[in-house]
Each structure stands twice: as structure tokens, then as C-alpha cells.
Amino acid sequence: MNEERTRLDRSFFTRNDVLEVSRNLLGKYLVTDFGAGRTAGRIVEVEAYRAPEDKASHAYGNRFTERTKVMYSQGGHAYIYLCYGIHHLFNVVTGAEGMAHAVLIRALEPAENTTLMLRRRRMNKMAPRLTAGPGVLAQAMGISREYTGTDMLSAQSPIWIESRGGLVNEEDILASPRIGVDYAEECAAWEWRFFLRDNIWVSKRRGDEAKTMNKLL
């Protein structure tokens, strides 16, 4: 059975509501092709960051630095930064140019070329730790900081996001506070982490705490 694969267009990413874009990214596929082979994973967990009021955002208060300037690009660009000097974290810039909204991709369900993904992670068998977390998924997909600023809508981009048909039901989308943002004061409690119910590839399963999107909307 052939899947219909359609790359997401600019209008998907340039919407003003980063929370809506975040939820809509669940079930889509992150794809990379750096020459060694194409890899792909279904997005199962994300976090939204909304400047300028979000104290967890790198662009809080419209902070503009050499690192964060990519966040002010038009939606559809990749924002990749190094965390703790070890992990490369992949974010999707959203909104119109100058808005500095972003979505962190936190976990993927492996979908294509798992052999290469395992090799990149130095693993010999499938397990959630392959892609259940933002740092490990970037490693499995071959994503590194050198690709920050990449326009994923360019035909030459080695990174893109596509739809492969099938919709995620709203009742299967759960929400919780974001992970590792305790420093963000009142913003740390915002339930801007979205993930798929009962999916083993989610990085931290907080199903008991999470609310369904139907209760949030």
C-alpha cells in the first residue's frame, strides 16, 4: 500500500498560533536525507515556545542574539542549538517573520531506515531510547547544529516535514507542562507540551497528569 506523501507548505508554518501548529505537527513525519540515506520518524511529542512573553523561550522579551536570530525568520526554518554542550535540539520556527515562535520536536516514532538510525545511535536493537527524547532523536536523524537556519521549504533542504495521510484524533492528544523549564517561573506551569496518548516513543509519559485536548479547548 503506497502512502501519499506531501511536504508541508509555508502556510502550515506561518500561522500565528504556535499552539495550534504544535498540535498539528503530531502525526506528521520528520524526514532527513544527508546523503548517507533517508531517515524518517512520525512526530509523537512536541513543545511550544511563544515569544516574547514566554520565559522558557530563548526569545523571551524579544531577546536577539547570534544564536536566536534564526527564530525571527519566517516559519518553516530549522532552529537547532546545542544543549549542555552535548545534545543538538531540533526546533521548527513558526509564525510570520519577526514573531520568534518555535516548536521543539521531543520524540519520534521511527518509520524509515531504522538500520541507519540505530547505527547513528550506536544501538543494535529497537527500543524507545532510540528516538524518545529531543537529543537522541536528532542524533538518530543525523541532525546537528550546522543545519540551523535551514529553510525546510527549499527543494534542496536535507530536512523537511511531510504528511503521509491519516489524521490524529483530538482525544488522542494529551497536554502537560513542558520538561526542564522550572526556571521559567509562572510559565513553567503552562501545559504547552503535547504528545500522543499511549505511544511508547514519547520521552516522558505523564498520562496521569495530562489533560485531553477536548478539556483544554
PDB file of C-alpha atoms in Angstrom:
ATOM      1  CA  MET A   1       0.000   0.000   0.000  1.00  0.00           C
ATOM      2  CA  ASN A   2       1.527   3.294  -1.107  1.00  0.00           C
ATOM      3  CA  GLU A   3       1.313   6.270   1.231  1.00  0.00           C
ATOM      4  CA  GLU A   4       0.527   9.695  -0.131  1.00  0.00           C
ATOM      5  CA  ARG A   5       3.458  11.854   0.933  1.00  0.00           C
ATOM      6  CA  THR A   6       3.068  15.611   0.822  1.00  0.00           C
ATOM      7  CA  ARG A   7       5.618  18.096   2.126  1.00  0.00           C
ATOM      8  CA  LEU A   8       4.057  20.697   4.384  1.00  0.00           C
ATOM      9  CA  ASP A   9       3.899  24.089   2.710  1.00  0.00           C
ATOM     10  CA  ARG A  10       4.827  27.514   4.029  1.00  0.00           C
ATOM     11  CA  SER A  11       1.306  28.346   5.142  1.00  0.00           C
ATOM     12  CA  PHE A  12       1.346  25.462   7.628  1.00  0.00           C
ATOM     13  CA  PHE A  13       4.270  27.016   9.497  1.00  0.00           C
ATOM     14  CA  THR A  14       3.466  30.732   9.221  1.00  0.00           C
ATOM     15  CA  ARG A  15       0.230  30.582  11.219  1.00  0.00           C
ATOM     16  CA  ASN A  16       0.281  32.869  14.251  1.00  0.00           C
ATOM     17  CA  ASP A  17      -0.911  30.309  16.807  1.00  0.00           C
ATOM     18  CA  VAL A  18       2.135  28.233  17.774  1.00  0.00           C
ATOM     19  CA  LEU A  19      -0.036  26.020  20.000  1.00  0.00           C
ATOM     20  CA  GLU A  20      -2.204  25.085  17.040  1.00  0.00           C
ATOM     21  CA  VAL A  21       0.847  24.417  14.860  1.00  0.00           C
ATOM     22  CA  SER A  22       2.335  22.272  17.627  1.00  0.00           C
ATOM     23  CA  ARG A  23      -0.750  20.072  17.892  1.00  0.00           C
ATOM     24  CA  ASN A  24      -0.990  19.823  14.114  1.00  0.00           C
ATOM     25  CA  LEU A  25       2.619  18.591  13.892  1.00  0.00           C
ATOM     26  CA  LEU A  26       1.697  15.456  15.830  1.00  0.00           C
ATOM     27  CA  GLY A  27       1.351  12.590  13.372  1.00  0.00           C
ATOM     28  CA  LYS A  28       3.428  14.335  10.699  1.00  0.00           C
ATOM     29  CA  TYR A  29       6.790  12.932   9.599  1.00  0.00           C
ATOM     30  CA  LEU A  30      10.206  14.473  10.091  1.00  0.00           C
ATOM     31  CA  VAL A  31      12.466  13.391   7.213  1.00  0.00           C
ATOM     32  CA  THR A  32      16.208  13.830   6.675  1.00  0.00           C
ATOM     33  CA  ASP A  33      18.467  12.942   3.782  1.00  0.00           C
ATOM     34  CA  PHE A  34      22.096  13.961   4.186  1.00  0.00           C
ATOM     35  CA  GLY A  35      23.434  11.627   1.514  1.00  0.00           C
ATOM     36  CA  ALA A  36      24.009   8.543   3.671  1.00  0.00           C
ATOM     37  CA  GLY A  37      20.371   7.527   3.332  1.00  0.00           C
ATOM     38  CA  ARG A  38      16.921   8.866   4.044  1.00  0.00           C
ATOM     39  CA  THR A  39      15.529   8.524   7.565  1.00  0.00           C
ATOM     40  CA  ALA A  40      12.059   9.390   8.816  1.00  0.00           C
ATOM     41  CA  GLY A  41      10.069   9.353  12.019  1.00  0.00           C
ATOM     42  CA  ARG A  42       6.496  10.131  12.991  1.00  0.00           C
ATOM     43  CA  ILE A  43       6.270  13.081  15.364  1.00  0.00           C
ATOM     44  CA  VAL A  44       4.682  11.960  18.647  1.00  0.00           C
ATOM     45  CA  GLU A  45       5.727  14.684  21.099  1.00  0.00           C
ATOM     46  CA  VAL A  46       6.367  18.427  20.832  1.00  0.00           C
ATOM     47  CA  GLU A  47       6.687  21.553  22.967  1.00  0.00           C
ATOM     48  CA  ALA A  48       5.585  25.067  22.031  1.00  0.00           C
ATOM     49  CA  TYR A  49       7.584  28.229  22.806  1.00  0.00           C
ATOM     50  CA  ARG A  50       5.948  31.608  22.237  1.00  0.00           C
ATOM     51  CA  ALA A  51       7.904  34.848  22.326  1.00  0.00           C
ATOM     52  CA  PRO A  52       8.068  37.455  23.688  1.00  0.00           C
ATOM     53  CA  GLU A  53       6.082  36.624  26.862  1.00  0.00           C
ATOM     54  CA  ASP A  54       7.227  33.024  27.365  1.00  0.00           C
ATOM     55  CA  LYS A  55      10.045  32.972  29.922  1.00  0.00           C
ATOM     56  CA  ALA A  56      11.049  29.491  28.733  1.00  0.00           C
ATOM     57  CA  SER A  57      11.698  30.767  25.206  1.00  0.00           C
ATOM     58  CA  HIS A  58      15.171  31.711  24.036  1.00  0.00           C
ATOM     59  CA  ALA A  59      13.493  34.786  22.541  1.00  0.00           C
ATOM     60  CA  TYR A  60      11.812  35.868  25.785  1.00  0.00           C
ATOM     61  CA  GLY A  61      11.496  39.646  25.866  1.00  0.00           C
ATOM     62  CA  ASN A  62      12.452  39.714  22.178  1.00  0.00           C
ATOM     63  CA  ARG A  63      15.996  38.640  23.030  1.00  0.00           C
ATOM     64  CA  PHE A  64      18.021  38.739  19.810  1.00  0.00           C
ATOM     65  CA  THR A  65      21.450  37.096  19.694  1.00  0.00           C
ATOM     66  CA  GLU A  66      23.619  35.393  17.123  1.00  0.00           C
ATOM     67  CA  ARG A  67      22.076  32.090  18.190  1.00  0.00           C
ATOM     68  CA  THR A  68      18.446  33.186  18.400  1.00  0.00           C
ATOM     69  CA  LYS A  69      18.281  35.324  15.257  1.00  0.00           C
ATOM     70  CA  VAL A  70      17.074  32.259  13.342  1.00  0.00           C
ATOM     71  CA  MET A  71      13.932  32.264  15.481  1.00  0.00           C
ATOM     72  CA  TYR A  72      12.922  35.572  13.890  1.00  0.00           C
ATOM     73  CA  SER A  73      12.886  34.009  10.426  1.00  0.00           C
ATOM     74  CA  GLN A  74       9.723  33.171   8.530  1.00  0.00           C
ATOM     75  CA  GLY A  75       8.024  29.985   9.706  1.00  0.00           C
ATOM     76  CA  GLY A  76       9.466  26.800   8.215  1.00  0.00           C
ATOM     77  CA  HIS A  77      13.113  27.329   9.163  1.00  0.00           C
ATOM     78  CA  ALA A  78      15.084  24.986  11.414  1.00  0.00           C
ATOM     79  CA  TYR A  79      16.373  26.276  14.737  1.00  0.00           C
ATOM     80  CA  ILE A  80      18.972  23.867  16.129  1.00  0.00           C
ATOM     81  CA  TYR A  81      21.059  24.549  19.199  1.00  0.00           C
ATOM     82  CA  LEU A  82      23.458  22.680  21.450  1.00  0.00           C
ATOM     83  CA  CYS A  83      22.213  21.809  24.935  1.00  0.00           C
ATOM     84  CA  TYR A  84      24.723  21.167  27.741  1.00  0.00           C
ATOM     85  CA  GLY A  85      27.414  21.107  25.076  1.00  0.00           C
ATOM     86  CA  ILE A  86      26.278  17.622  24.052  1.00  0.00           C
ATOM     87  CA  HIS A  87      22.780  17.379  22.593  1.00  0.00           C
ATOM     88  CA  HIS A  88      21.643  19.012  19.362  1.00  0.00           C
ATOM     89  CA  LEU A  89      17.979  20.015  19.762  1.00  0.00           C
ATOM     90  CA  PHE A  90      15.797  20.476  16.688  1.00  0.00           C
ATOM     91  CA  ASN A  91      13.090  23.138  16.623  1.00  0.00           C
ATOM     92  CA  VAL A  92      10.750  24.348  13.908  1.00  0.00           C
ATOM     93  CA  VAL A  93      10.337  28.130  13.632  1.00  0.00           C
ATOM     94  CA  THR A  94       6.685  29.148  13.242  1.00  0.00           C
ATOM     95  CA  GLY A  95       4.722  32.308  12.602  1.00  0.00           C
ATOM     96  CA  ALA A  96       5.401  35.319  10.418  1.00  0.00           C
ATOM     97  CA  GLU A  97       8.893  36.764  10.113  1.00  0.00           C
ATOM     98  CA  GLY A  98       9.815  38.539  13.340  1.00  0.00           C
ATOM     99  CA  MET A  99       7.492  36.576  15.654  1.00  0.00           C
ATOM    100  CA  ALA A 100      10.143  34.185  17.052  1.00  0.00           C
ATOM    101  CA  HIS A 101       7.792  31.317  17.876  1.00  0.00           C
ATOM    102  CA  ALA A 102       9.198  27.782  17.809  1.00  0.00           C
ATOM    103  CA  VAL A 103       8.234  24.151  18.335  1.00  0.00           C
ATOM    104  CA  LEU A 104      10.709  21.707  19.861  1.00  0.00           C
ATOM    105  CA  ILE A 105      10.385  18.205  18.420  1.00  0.00           C
ATOM    106  CA  ARG A 106      10.738  15.994  21.502  1.00  0.00           C
ATOM    107  CA  ALA A 107      10.108  12.455  20.252  1.00  0.00           C
ATOM    108  CA  LEU A 108       9.658  10.425  17.077  1.00  0.00           C
ATOM    109  CA  GLU A 109       8.282   7.003  16.260  1.00  0.00           C
ATOM    110  CA  PRO A 110      10.862   5.516  13.827  1.00  0.00           C
ATOM    111  CA  ALA A 111       9.346   4.998  10.395  1.00  0.00           C
ATOM    112  CA  GLU A 112      12.048   4.682   7.739  1.00  0.00           C
ATOM    113  CA  ASN A 113      15.611   3.324   7.581  1.00  0.00           C
ATOM    114  CA  THR A 114      15.827   2.242  11.200  1.00  0.00           C
ATOM    115  CA  THR A 115      19.106   0.474  10.387  1.00  0.00           C
ATOM    116  CA  LEU A 116      20.812   3.818   9.799  1.00  0.00           C
ATOM    117  CA  MET A 117      19.111   5.348  12.825  1.00  0.00           C
ATOM    118  CA  LEU A 118      20.376   2.528  15.044  1.00  0.00           C
ATOM    119  CA  ARG A 119      23.889   2.898  13.659  1.00  0.00           C
ATOM    120  CA  ARG A 120      23.917   6.622  14.393  1.00  0.00           C
ATOM    121  CA  ARG A 121      22.815   5.916  17.959  1.00  0.00           C
ATOM    122  CA  ARG A 122      25.272   3.010  18.340  1.00  0.00           C
ATOM    123  CA  MET A 123      22.424   0.660  19.207  1.00  0.00           C
ATOM    124  CA  ASN A 124      21.858  -2.886  17.986  1.00  0.00           C
ATOM    125  CA  LYS A 125      18.125  -3.289  18.563  1.00  0.00           C
ATOM    126  CA  MET A 126      14.967  -1.215  18.546  1.00  0.00           C
ATOM    127  CA  ALA A 127      13.995   0.432  21.825  1.00  0.00           C
ATOM    128  CA  PRO A 128      12.256   3.697  22.760  1.00  0.00           C
ATOM    129  CA  ARG A 129      15.563   5.296  23.725  1.00  0.00           C
ATOM    130  CA  LEU A 130      16.380   5.374  20.002  1.00  0.00           C
ATOM    131  CA  THR A 131      14.247   8.484  19.418  1.00  0.00           C
ATOM    132  CA  ALA A 132      12.318   9.158  22.662  1.00  0.00           C
ATOM    133  CA  GLY A 133      13.874  12.498  23.551  1.00  0.00           C
ATOM    134  CA  PRO A 134      14.969  15.607  21.640  1.00  0.00           C
ATOM    135  CA  GLY A 135      18.710  14.958  21.845  1.00  0.00           C
ATOM    136  CA  VAL A 136      18.597  11.299  20.857  1.00  0.00           C
ATOM    137  CA  LEU A 137      16.153  11.841  18.005  1.00  0.00           C
ATOM    138  CA  ALA A 138      18.443  14.464  16.491  1.00  0.00           C
ATOM    139  CA  GLN A 139      21.333  12.014  16.680  1.00  0.00           C
ATOM    140  CA  ALA A 140      19.264   9.227  15.112  1.00  0.00           C
ATOM    141  CA  MET A 141      18.157  11.533  12.303  1.00  0.00           C
ATOM    142  CA  GLY A 142      21.665  12.904  11.684  1.00  0.00           C
ATOM    143  CA  ILE A 143      20.645  16.443  12.661  1.00  0.00           C
ATOM    144  CA  SER A 144      23.295  18.773  14.064  1.00  0.00           C
ATOM    145  CA  ARG A 145      23.682  22.471  14.813  1.00  0.00           C
ATOM    146  CA  GLU A 146      25.372  23.139  11.470  1.00  0.00           C
ATOM    147  CA  TYR A 147      21.932  22.949   9.856  1.00  0.00           C
ATOM    148  CA  THR A 148      20.379  25.701  11.963  1.00  0.00           C
ATOM    149  CA  GLY A 149      18.786  28.312   9.718  1.00  0.00           C
ATOM    150  CA  THR A 150      17.919  25.760   7.036  1.00  0.00           C
ATOM    151  CA  ASP A 151      14.769  26.681   5.136  1.00  0.00           C
ATOM    152  CA  MET A 152      12.910  23.381   5.171  1.00  0.00           C
ATOM    153  CA  LEU A 153      10.688  24.580   2.339  1.00  0.00           C
ATOM    154  CA  SER A 154      13.647  24.773  -0.042  1.00  0.00           C
ATOM    155  CA  ALA A 155      13.782  21.973  -2.599  1.00  0.00           C
ATOM    156  CA  GLN A 156      17.442  21.477  -1.657  1.00  0.00           C
ATOM    157  CA  SER A 157      16.824  21.180   2.080  1.00  0.00           C
ATOM    158  CA  PRO A 158      18.080  17.906   3.625  1.00  0.00           C
ATOM    159  CA  ILE A 159      15.454  18.302   6.371  1.00  0.00           C
ATOM    160  CA  TRP A 160      11.715  18.570   5.855  1.00  0.00           C
ATOM    161  CA  ILE A 161       8.356  17.643   7.371  1.00  0.00           C
ATOM    162  CA  GLU A 162       5.657  15.843   5.437  1.00  0.00           C
ATOM    163  CA  SER A 163       2.190  14.393   5.803  1.00  0.00           C
ATOM    164  CA  ARG A 164       1.658  10.739   4.976  1.00  0.00           C
ATOM    165  CA  GLY A 165      -2.092  10.719   5.300  1.00  0.00           C
ATOM    166  CA  GLY A 166      -4.151   9.853   8.330  1.00  0.00           C
ATOM    167  CA  LEU A 167      -5.361  12.264  10.967  1.00  0.00           C
ATOM    168  CA  VAL A 168      -4.671  12.339  14.682  1.00  0.00           C
ATOM    169  CA  ASN A 169      -7.853  12.416  16.742  1.00  0.00           C
ATOM    170  CA  GLU A 170      -8.060  15.348  19.141  1.00  0.00           C
ATOM    171  CA  GLU A 171      -8.928  12.995  22.005  1.00  0.00           C
ATOM    172  CA  ASP A 172      -5.595  11.234  21.479  1.00  0.00           C
ATOM    173  CA  ILE A 173      -3.605  14.442  22.049  1.00  0.00           C
ATOM    174  CA  LEU A 174      -2.594  14.984  25.661  1.00  0.00           C
ATOM    175  CA  ALA A 175      -1.005  18.033  27.251  1.00  0.00           C
ATOM    176  CA  SER A 176       1.270  18.665  30.222  1.00  0.00           C
ATOM    177  CA  PRO A 177       3.797  21.250  31.416  1.00  0.00           C
ATOM    178  CA  ARG A 178       7.000  21.351  29.403  1.00  0.00           C
ATOM    179  CA  ILE A 179      10.019  19.407  30.600  1.00  0.00           C
ATOM    180  CA  GLY A 180      13.091  21.036  32.125  1.00  0.00           C
ATOM    181  CA  VAL A 181      11.807  24.624  32.277  1.00  0.00           C
ATOM    182  CA  ASP A 182      11.474  25.101  36.036  1.00  0.00           C
ATOM    183  CA  TYR A 183      13.473  28.337  35.710  1.00  0.00           C
ATOM    184  CA  ALA A 184      10.618  29.914  33.724  1.00  0.00           C
ATOM    185  CA  GLU A 185       8.624  30.921  36.831  1.00  0.00           C
ATOM    186  CA  GLU A 186       4.876  31.024  36.123  1.00  0.00           C
ATOM    187  CA  CYS A 187       5.467  29.950  32.514  1.00  0.00           C
ATOM    188  CA  ALA A 188       6.792  26.596  33.738  1.00  0.00           C
ATOM    189  CA  ALA A 189       3.230  25.559  34.573  1.00  0.00           C
ATOM    190  CA  TRP A 190       1.855  26.243  31.096  1.00  0.00           C
ATOM    191  CA  GLU A 191       0.682  22.994  29.532  1.00  0.00           C
ATOM    192  CA  TRP A 192       2.414  23.511  26.211  1.00  0.00           C
ATOM    193  CA  ARG A 193       3.842  20.029  25.824  1.00  0.00           C
ATOM    194  CA  PHE A 194       1.666  17.946  23.513  1.00  0.00           C
ATOM    195  CA  PHE A 195       2.003  14.224  22.903  1.00  0.00           C
ATOM    196  CA  LEU A 196       0.114  11.190  21.655  1.00  0.00           C
ATOM    197  CA  ARG A 197      -1.754   9.020  24.103  1.00  0.00           C
ATOM    198  CA  ASP A 198      -0.312   5.548  24.847  1.00  0.00           C
ATOM    199  CA  ASN A 199       2.632   5.915  22.473  1.00  0.00           C
ATOM    200  CA  ILE A 200       5.762   4.127  23.736  1.00  0.00           C
ATOM    201  CA  TRP A 201       8.036   6.553  21.876  1.00  0.00           C
ATOM    202  CA  VAL A 202       7.025   9.555  23.997  1.00  0.00           C
ATOM    203  CA  SER A 203      10.027  10.707  26.042  1.00  0.00           C
ATOM    204  CA  LYS A 204       8.349  11.025  29.432  1.00  0.00           C
ATOM    205  CA  ARG A 205       4.924   9.588  29.905  1.00  0.00           C
ATOM    206  CA  ARG A 206       2.804  11.751  32.170  1.00  0.00           C
ATOM    207  CA  GLY A 207      -0.540  10.310  31.226  1.00  0.00           C
ATOM    208  CA  ASP A 208      -1.900  10.514  34.770  1.00  0.00           C
ATOM    209  CA  GLU A 209      -1.278  14.268  34.861  1.00  0.00           C
ATOM    210  CA  ALA A 210      -2.208  15.096  31.290  1.00  0.00           C
ATOM    211  CA  LYS A 211      -5.484  16.526  30.091  1.00  0.00           C
ATOM    212  CA  THR A 212      -7.089  15.684  26.804  1.00  0.00           C
ATOM    213  CA  MET A 213      -7.271  18.448  24.257  1.00  0.00           C
ATOM    214  CA  ASN A 214     -11.063  18.307  24.462  1.00  0.00           C
ATOM    215  CA  LYS A 215     -10.825  19.530  28.052  1.00  0.00           C
ATOM    216  CA  LEU A 216      -8.365  22.244  27.120  1.00  0.00           C
ATOM    217  CA  LEU A 217     -10.343  23.673  24.219  1.00  0.00           C
TER     218      LEU A 217
END
